[in-house]
Coordinates of N, CA and C in Angstrom, one line a residue:
Chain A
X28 N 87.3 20.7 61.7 CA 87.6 22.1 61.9 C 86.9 22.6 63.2
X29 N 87.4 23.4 64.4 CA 86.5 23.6 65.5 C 86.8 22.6 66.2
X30 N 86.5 21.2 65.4 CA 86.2 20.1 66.2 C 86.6 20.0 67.4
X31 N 87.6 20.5 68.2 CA 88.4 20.7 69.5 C 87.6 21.5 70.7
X32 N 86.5 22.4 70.0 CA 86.6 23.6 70.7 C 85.3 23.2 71.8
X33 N 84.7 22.2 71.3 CA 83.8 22.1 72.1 C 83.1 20.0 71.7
X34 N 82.5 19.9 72.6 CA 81.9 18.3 72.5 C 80.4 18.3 71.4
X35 N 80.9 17.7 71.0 CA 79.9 17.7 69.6 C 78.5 17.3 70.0
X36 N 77.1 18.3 70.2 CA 76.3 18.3 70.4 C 75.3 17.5 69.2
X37 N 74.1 17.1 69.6 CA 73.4 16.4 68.2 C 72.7 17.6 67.2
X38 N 72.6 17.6 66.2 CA 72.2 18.6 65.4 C 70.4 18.5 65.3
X39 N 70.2 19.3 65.3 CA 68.5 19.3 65.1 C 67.8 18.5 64.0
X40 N 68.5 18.6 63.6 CA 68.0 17.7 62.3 C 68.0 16.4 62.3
X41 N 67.0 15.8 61.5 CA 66.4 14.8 62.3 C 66.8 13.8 61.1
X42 N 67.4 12.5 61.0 CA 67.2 11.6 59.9 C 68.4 11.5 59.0
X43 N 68.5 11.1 57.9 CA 69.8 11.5 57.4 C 68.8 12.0 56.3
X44 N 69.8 12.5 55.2 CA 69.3 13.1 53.8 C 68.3 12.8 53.1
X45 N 68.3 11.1 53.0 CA 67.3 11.0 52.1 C 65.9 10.7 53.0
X46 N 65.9 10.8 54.4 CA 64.5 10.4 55.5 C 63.9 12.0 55.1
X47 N 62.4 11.7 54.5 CA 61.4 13.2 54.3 C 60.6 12.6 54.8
X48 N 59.5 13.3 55.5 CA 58.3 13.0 55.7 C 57.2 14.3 54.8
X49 N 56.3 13.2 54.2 CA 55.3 14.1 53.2 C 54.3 14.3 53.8
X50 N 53.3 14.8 53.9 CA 51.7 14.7 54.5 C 51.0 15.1 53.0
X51 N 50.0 14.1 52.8 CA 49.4 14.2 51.5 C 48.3 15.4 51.6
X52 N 48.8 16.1 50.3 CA 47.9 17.3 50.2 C 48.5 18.4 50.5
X53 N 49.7 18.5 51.5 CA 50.3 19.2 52.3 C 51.8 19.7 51.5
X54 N 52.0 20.0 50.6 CA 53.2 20.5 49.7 C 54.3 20.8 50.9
X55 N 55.7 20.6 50.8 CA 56.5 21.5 51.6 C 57.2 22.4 50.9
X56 N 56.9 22.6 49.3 CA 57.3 23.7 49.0 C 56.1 25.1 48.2
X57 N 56.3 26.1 48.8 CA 55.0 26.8 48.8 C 55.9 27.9 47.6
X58 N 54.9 28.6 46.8 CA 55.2 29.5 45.8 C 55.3 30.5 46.6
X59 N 56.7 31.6 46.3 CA 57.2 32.9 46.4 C 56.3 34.4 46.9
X60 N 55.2 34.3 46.1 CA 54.3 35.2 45.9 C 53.0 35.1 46.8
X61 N 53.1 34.5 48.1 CA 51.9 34.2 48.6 C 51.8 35.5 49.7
X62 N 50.6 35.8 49.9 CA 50.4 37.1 50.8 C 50.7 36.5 52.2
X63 N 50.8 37.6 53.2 CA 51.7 36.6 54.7 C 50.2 36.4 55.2
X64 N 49.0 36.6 54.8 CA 47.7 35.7 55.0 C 47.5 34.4 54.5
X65 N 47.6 34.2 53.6 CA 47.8 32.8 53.1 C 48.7 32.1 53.3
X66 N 50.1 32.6 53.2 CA 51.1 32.5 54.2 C 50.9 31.3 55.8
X67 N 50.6 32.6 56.5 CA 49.9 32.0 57.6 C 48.7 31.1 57.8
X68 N 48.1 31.2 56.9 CA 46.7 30.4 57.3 C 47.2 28.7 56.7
X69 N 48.3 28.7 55.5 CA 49.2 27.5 55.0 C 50.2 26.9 56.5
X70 N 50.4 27.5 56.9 CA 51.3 27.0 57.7 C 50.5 26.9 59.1
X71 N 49.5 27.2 59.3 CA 48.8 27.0 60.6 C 48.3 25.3 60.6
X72 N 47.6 25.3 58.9 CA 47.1 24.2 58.7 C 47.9 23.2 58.7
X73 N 49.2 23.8 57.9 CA 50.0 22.3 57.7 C 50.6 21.8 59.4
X74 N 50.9 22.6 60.0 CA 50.9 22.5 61.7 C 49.6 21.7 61.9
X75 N 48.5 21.6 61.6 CA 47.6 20.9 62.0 C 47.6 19.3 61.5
X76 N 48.0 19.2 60.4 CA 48.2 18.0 59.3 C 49.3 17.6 60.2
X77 N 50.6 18.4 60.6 CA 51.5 17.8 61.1 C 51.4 16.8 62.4
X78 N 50.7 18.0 63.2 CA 50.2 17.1 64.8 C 49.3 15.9 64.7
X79 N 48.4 16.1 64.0 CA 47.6 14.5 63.4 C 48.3 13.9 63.0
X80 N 49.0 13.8 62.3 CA 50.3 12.9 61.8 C 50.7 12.1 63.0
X81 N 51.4 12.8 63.6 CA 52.4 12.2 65.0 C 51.9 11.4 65.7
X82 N 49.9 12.2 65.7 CA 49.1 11.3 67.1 C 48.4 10.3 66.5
X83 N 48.4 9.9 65.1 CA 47.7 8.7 64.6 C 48.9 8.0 64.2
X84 N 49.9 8.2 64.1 CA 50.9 7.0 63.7 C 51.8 6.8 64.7
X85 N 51.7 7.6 65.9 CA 52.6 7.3 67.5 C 53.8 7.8 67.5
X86 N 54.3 8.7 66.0 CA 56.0 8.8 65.8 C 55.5 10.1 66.6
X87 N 56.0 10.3 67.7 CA 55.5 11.7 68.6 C 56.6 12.7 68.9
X88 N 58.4 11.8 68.5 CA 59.0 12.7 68.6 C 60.1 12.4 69.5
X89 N 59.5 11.0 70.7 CA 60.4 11.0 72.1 C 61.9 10.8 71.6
X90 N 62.8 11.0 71.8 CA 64.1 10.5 71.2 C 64.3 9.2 72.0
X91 N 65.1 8.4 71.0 CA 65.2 7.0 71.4 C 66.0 7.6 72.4
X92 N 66.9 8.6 72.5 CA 68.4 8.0 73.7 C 68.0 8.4 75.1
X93 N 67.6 7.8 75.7 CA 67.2 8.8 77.3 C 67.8 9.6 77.7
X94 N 69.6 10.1 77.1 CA 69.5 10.7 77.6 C 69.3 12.4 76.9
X95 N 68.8 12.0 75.6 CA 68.4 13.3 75.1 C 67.0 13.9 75.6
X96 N 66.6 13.1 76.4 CA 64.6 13.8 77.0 C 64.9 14.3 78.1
X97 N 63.9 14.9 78.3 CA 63.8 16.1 79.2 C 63.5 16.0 80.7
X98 N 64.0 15.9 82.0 CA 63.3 15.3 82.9 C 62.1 15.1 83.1
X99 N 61.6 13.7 83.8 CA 60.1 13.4 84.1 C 59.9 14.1 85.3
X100 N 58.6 14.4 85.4 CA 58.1 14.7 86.5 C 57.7 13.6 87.7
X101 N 57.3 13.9 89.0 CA 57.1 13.4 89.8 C 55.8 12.4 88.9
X102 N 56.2 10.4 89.2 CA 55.3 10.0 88.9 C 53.9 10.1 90.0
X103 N 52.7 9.4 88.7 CA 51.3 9.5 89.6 C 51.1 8.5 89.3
X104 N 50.4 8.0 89.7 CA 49.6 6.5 89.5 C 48.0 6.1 89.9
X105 N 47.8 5.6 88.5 CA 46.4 5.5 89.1 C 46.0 4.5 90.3
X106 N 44.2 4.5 90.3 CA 44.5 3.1 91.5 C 44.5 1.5 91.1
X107 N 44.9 1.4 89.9 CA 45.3 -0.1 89.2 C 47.1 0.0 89.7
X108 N 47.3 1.5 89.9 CA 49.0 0.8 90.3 C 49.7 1.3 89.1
X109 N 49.1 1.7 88.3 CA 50.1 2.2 86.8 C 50.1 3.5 86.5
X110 N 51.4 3.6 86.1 CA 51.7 5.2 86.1 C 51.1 6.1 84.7
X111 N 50.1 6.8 85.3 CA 49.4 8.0 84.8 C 50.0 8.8 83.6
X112 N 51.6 9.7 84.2 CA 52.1 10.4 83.7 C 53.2 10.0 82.7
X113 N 53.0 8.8 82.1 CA 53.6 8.7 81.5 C 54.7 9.7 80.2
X114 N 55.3 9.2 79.1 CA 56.1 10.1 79.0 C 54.7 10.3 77.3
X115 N 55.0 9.3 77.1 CA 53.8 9.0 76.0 C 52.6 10.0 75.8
X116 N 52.0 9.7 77.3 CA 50.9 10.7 77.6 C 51.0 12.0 78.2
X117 N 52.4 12.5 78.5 CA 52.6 13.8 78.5 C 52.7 14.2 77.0
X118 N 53.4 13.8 76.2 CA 53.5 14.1 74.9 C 52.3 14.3 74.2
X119 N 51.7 13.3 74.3 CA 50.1 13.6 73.6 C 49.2 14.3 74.0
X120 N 49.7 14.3 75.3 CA 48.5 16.2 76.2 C 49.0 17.1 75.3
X121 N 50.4 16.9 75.2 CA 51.2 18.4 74.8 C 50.8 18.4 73.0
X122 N 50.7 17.3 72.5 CA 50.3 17.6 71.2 C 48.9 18.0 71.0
X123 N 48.0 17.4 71.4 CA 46.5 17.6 71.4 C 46.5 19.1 71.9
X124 N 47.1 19.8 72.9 CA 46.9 21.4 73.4 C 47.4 22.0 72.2
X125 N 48.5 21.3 71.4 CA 49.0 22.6 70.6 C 48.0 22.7 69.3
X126 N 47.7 21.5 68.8 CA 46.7 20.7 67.7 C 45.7 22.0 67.7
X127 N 44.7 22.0 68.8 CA 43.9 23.0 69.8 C 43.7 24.3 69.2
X128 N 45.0 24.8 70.4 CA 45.1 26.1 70.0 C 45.1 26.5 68.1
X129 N 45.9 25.6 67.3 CA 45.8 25.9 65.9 C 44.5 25.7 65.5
X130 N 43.8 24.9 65.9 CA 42.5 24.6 65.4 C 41.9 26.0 65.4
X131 N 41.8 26.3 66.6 CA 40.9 27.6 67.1 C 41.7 28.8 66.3
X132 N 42.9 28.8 66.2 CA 43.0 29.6 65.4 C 42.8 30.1 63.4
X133 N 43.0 28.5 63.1 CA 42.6 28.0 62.0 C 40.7 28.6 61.8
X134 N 39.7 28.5 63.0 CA 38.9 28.5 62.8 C 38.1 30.1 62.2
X135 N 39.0 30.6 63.2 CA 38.8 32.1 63.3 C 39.4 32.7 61.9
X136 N 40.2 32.3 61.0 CA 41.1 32.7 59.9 C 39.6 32.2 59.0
X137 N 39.6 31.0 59.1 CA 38.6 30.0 58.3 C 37.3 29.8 59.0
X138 N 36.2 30.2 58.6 CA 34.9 29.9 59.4 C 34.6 28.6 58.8
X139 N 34.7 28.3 57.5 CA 34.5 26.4 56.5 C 35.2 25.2 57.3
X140 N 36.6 26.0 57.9 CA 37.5 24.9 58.4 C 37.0 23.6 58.9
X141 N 37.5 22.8 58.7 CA 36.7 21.8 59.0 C 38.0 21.0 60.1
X142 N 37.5 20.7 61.1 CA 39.0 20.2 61.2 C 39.0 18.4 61.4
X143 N 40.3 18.2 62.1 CA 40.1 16.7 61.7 C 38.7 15.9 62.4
X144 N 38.7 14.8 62.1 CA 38.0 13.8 62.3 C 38.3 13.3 63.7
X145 N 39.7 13.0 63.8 CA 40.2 12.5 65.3 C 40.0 13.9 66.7
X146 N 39.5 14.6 66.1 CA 40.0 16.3 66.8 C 38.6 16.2 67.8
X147 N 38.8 16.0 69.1 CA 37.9 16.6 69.9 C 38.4 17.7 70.8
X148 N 37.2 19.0 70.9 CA 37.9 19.9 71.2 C 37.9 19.4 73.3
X149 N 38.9 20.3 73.8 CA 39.0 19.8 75.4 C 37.8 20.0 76.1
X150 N 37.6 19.0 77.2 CA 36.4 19.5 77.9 C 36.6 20.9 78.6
X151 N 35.4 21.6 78.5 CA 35.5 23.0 79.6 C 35.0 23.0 81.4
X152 N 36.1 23.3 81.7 CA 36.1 23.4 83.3 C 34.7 24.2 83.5
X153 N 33.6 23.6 84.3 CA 32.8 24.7 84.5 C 33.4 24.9 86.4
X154 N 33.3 26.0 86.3 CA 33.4 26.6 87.3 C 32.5 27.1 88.3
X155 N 32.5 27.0 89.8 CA 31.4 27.6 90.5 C 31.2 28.3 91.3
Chain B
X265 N 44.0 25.7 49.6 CA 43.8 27.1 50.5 C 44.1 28.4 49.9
X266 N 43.2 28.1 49.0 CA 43.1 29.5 48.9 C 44.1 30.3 47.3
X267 N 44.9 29.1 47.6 CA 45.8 29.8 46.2 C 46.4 28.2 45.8
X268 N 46.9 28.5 44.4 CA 47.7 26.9 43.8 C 48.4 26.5 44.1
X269 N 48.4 25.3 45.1 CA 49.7 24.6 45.5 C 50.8 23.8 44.3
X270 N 49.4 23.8 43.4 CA 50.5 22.6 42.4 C 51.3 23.7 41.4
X271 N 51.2 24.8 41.7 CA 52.1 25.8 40.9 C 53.5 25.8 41.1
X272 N 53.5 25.0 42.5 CA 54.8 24.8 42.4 C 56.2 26.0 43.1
X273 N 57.1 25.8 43.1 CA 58.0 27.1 43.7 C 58.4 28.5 43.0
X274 N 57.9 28.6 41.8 CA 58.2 29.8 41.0 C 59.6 29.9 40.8
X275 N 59.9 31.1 40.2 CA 61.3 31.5 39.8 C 62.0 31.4 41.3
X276 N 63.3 30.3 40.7 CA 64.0 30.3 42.4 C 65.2 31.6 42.2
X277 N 65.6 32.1 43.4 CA 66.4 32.6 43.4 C 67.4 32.4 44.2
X278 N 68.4 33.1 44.9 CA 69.6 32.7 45.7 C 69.3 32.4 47.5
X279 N 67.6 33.0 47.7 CA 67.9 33.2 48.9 C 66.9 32.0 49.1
X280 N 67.0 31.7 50.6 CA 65.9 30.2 50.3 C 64.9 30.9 51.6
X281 N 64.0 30.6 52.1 CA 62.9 31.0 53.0 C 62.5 29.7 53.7
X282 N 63.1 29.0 55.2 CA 63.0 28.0 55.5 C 61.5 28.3 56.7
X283 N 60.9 27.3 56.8 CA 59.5 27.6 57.6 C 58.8 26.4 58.5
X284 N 58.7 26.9 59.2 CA 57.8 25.3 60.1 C 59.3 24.8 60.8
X285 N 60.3 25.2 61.3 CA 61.8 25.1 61.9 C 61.4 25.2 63.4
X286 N 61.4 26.8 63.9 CA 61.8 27.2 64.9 C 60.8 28.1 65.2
X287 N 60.3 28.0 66.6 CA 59.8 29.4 67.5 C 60.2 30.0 68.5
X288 N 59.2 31.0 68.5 CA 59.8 32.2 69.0 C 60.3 32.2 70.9
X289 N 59.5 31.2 71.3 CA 60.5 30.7 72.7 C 62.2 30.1 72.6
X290 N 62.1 29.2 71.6 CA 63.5 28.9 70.9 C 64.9 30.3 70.9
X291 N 63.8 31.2 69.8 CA 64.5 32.2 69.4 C 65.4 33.2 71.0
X292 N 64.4 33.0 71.9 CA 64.7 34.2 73.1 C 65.9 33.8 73.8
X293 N 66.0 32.3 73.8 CA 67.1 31.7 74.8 C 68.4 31.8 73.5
X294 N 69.3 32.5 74.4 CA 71.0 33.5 73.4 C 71.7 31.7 72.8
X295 N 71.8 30.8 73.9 CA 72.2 29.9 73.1 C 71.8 29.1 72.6
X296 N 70.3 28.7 72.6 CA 69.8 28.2 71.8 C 69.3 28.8 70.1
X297 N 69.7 29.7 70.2 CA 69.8 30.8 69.3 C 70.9 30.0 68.5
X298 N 71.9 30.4 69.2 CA 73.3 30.2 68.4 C 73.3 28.6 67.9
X299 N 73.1 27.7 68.8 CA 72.8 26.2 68.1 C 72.1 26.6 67.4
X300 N 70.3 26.9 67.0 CA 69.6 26.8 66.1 C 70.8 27.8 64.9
X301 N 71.2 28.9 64.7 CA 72.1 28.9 63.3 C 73.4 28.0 63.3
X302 N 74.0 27.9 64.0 CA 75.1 26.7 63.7 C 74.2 25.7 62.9
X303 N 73.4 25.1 63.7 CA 72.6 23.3 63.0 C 72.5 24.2 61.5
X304 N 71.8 24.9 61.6 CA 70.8 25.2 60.0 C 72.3 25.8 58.9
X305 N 73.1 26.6 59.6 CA 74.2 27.0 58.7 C 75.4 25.6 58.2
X306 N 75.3 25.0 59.1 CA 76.1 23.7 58.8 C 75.8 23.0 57.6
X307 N 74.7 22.9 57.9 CA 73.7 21.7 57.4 C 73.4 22.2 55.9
X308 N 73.1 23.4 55.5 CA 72.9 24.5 54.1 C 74.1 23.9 53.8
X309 N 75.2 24.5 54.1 CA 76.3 24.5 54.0 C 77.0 23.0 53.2
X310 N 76.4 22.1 53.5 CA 76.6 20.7 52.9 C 76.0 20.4 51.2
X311 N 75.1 21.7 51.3 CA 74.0 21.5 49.5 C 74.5 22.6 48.7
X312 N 75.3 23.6 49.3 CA 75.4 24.7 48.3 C 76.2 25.9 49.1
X313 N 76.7 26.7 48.7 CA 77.7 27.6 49.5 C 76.7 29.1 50.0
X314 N 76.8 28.8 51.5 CA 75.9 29.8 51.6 C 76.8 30.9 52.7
X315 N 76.4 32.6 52.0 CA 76.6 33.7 52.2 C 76.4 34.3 53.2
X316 N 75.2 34.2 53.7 CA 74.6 34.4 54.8 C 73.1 33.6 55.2
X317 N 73.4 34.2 56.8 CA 72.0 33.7 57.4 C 70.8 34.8 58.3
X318 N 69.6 34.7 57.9 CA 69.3 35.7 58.9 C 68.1 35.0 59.8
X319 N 68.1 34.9 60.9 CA 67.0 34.4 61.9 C 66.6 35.5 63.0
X320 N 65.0 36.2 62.2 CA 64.9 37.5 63.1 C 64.5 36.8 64.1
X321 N 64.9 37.5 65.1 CA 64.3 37.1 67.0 C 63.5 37.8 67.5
X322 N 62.6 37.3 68.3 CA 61.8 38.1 69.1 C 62.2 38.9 70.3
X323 N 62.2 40.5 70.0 CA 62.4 41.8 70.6 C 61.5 41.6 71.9
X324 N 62.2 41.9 73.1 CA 61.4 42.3 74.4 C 60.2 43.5 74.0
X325 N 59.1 43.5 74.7 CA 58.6 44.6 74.4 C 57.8 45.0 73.0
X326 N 58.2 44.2 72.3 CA 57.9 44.6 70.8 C 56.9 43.5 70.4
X327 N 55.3 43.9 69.9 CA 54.9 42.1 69.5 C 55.1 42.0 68.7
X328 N 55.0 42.4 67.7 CA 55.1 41.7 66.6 C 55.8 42.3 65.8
X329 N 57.7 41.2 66.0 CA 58.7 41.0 65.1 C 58.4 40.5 63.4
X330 N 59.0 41.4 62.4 CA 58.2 41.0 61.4 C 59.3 39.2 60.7
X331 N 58.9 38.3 60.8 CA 59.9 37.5 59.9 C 60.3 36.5 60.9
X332 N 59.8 37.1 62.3 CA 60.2 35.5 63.6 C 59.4 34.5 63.3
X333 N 60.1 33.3 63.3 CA 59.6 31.7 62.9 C 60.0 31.4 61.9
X334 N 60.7 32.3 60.9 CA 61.4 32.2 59.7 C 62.8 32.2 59.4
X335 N 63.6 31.3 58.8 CA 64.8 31.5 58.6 C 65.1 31.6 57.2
X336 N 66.4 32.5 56.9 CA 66.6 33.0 55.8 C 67.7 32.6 55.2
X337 N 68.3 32.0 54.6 CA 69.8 31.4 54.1 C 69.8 32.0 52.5
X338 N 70.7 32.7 52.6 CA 71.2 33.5 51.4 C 72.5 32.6 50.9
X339 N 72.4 32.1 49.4 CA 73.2 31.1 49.2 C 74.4 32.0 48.0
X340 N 75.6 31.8 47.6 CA 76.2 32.1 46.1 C 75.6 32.3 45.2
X341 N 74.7 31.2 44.8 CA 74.5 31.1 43.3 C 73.0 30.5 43.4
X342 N 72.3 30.8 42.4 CA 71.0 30.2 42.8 C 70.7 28.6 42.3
X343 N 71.4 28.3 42.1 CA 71.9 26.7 41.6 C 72.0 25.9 43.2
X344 N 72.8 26.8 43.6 CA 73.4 26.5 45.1 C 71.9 26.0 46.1
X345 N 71.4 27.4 45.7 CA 69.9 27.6 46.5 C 69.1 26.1 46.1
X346 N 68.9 26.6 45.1 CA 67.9 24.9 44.7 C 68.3 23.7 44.7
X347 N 69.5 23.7 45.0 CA 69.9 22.1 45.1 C 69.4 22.0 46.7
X348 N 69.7 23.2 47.7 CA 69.2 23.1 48.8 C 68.1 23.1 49.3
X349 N 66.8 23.9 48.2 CA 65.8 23.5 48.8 C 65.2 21.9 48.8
X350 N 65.6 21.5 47.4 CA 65.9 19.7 47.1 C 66.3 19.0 48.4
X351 N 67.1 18.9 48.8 CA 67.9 18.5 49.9 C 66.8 19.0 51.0
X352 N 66.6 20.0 51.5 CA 65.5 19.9 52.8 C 64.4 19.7 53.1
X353 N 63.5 20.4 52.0 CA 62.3 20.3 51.6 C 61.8 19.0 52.4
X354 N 61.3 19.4 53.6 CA 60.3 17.8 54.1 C 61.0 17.2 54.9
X355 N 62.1 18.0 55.4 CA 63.4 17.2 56.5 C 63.0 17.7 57.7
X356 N 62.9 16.8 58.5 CA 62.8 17.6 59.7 C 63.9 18.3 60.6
X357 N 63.4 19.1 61.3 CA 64.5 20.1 62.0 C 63.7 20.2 63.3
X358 N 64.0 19.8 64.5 CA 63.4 19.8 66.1 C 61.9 18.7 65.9
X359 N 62.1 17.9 65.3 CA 60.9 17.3 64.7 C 59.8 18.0 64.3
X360 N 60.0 19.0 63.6 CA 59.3 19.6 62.5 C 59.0 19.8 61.4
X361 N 58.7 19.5 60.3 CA 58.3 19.2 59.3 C 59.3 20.7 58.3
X362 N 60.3 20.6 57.9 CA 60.6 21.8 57.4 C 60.0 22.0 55.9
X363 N 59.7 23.5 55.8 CA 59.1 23.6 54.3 C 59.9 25.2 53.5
X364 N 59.9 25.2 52.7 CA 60.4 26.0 52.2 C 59.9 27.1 50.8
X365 N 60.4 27.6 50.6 CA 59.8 28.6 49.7 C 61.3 29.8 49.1
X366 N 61.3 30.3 47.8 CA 62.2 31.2 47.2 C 61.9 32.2 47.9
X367 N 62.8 33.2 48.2 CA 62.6 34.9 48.4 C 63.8 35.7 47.6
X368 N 62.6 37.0 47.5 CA 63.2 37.9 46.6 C 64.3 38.3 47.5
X369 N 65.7 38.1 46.4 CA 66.8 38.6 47.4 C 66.5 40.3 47.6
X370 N 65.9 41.0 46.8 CA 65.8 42.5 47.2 C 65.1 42.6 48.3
X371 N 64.5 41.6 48.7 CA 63.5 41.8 49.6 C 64.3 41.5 51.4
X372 N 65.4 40.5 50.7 CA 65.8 39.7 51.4 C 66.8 41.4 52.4
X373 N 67.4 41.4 50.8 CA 68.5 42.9 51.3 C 68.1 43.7 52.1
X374 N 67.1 44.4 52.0 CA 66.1 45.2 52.6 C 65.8 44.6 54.2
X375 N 65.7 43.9 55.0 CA 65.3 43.3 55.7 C 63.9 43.1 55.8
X376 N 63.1 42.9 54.9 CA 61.8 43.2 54.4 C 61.7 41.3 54.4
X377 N 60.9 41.5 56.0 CA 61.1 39.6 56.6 C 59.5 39.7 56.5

């Protein structure tokens, strides 16, 4: 139906039906009645459970087909000759900043928060 | 955190409450808009017959849209509904962990996001 109208793009959705991913402790279905604080402070965390996930088991997301990623940037290379910017390690800057920001936000919601184990927070630029 | 996770989903009802999907940069670009409800209305659409969809977007000017990052799929029958939360519950959508939750359809009617 449609099918004509346009080239069949890939759907967002990731896996087929029965591929779930669980994170233990981390329910993906939450009760009706929860205030949009708890709410939020559930979903900040499980965003934090999530990004730990991706960056200790490596599944980070890249899509196998090249040509569903996003252009690379200009490569860098260190001085051994190997490329810096990889795609790997763009990805993992980008996960670790977002990890971050939730943490800090997590923190401020939660003063107990504890956050992960793998979590160092970024170094700070001192400036002069 | 704070409240019972193992209580479980409560009384389901017709409308489902999808979460951990989509943000609000997503939401601003018109056609990525439109793919994000096509994917999500398709894809409902495969577990139970769904009525409507609502995905509030983020307003120029306005900060804080009440219900952006949230999508709302309003199904037939609440049979409909839960076979769908079954079906997604922990699927990913943009490689995101999707999670879900029941909403009160009065709540839903009202636009009370």
């Amino acid at each position: 139906l449609g099918g004509e109208k346009k080239k069949k793009r890939r759907s967002r959705w990731g896996g087929d039906e029965k591929e779930k991913t669980f994170i233990p402790g981390m329910p993906t279905v939450l009760p009706a009645n929860l205030t949009k604080d708890q709410e939020e402070a559930y979903l900040v965390q499980f965003k934090i459970e999530e990004i730990t996930r991706k960056l200790r088991t490596g599944d980070l997301g890249i899509p196998p087909n090249p040509e569903e990623r996003s252009p690379s940037p200009e490569p860098i290379y260190g001085t051994d000759g190997k490329r810096l910017n990889t795609r790997e390690y763009r990805m993992r800057r980008k996960l670790e900043e977002e990890r971050h920001s939730m943490i800090t936000k997590m923190i401020s919601l939660n003063a107990d928060f504890k956050p992960p184990v793998d979590y160092k927070p970024p170094m700070t630029r001192v400036s002069d | 955190p704070g409240f019972n996770l193992a209580a479980g989903p409560g009384q389901p009802t017709e409308v489902l409450c999808l979460l951990n999907m989509v943000t609000p940069e997503e939401l601003r670009d018109d056609e990525e808009y439109e793919e994000i409800v096509d994917d999500i209305r398709e894809e409902c659409n495969r577990h139970g017959a769904v009525r409507s969809v609502e995905i509030p977007r983020p307003l120029e000017g306005v900060d804080d849209v009440p219900g952006v990052g949230k999508v709302f799929v309003e199904f037939l029958s609440v049979s409909d509904c839960v076979k769908a939360q079954q079906a997604l519950t922990g699927r990913k959508f943009a490689n995101r962990i999707v999670v879900t939750s029941f909403y009160e359809p009065e709540r839903y009617h009202r636009r009370d996001f």
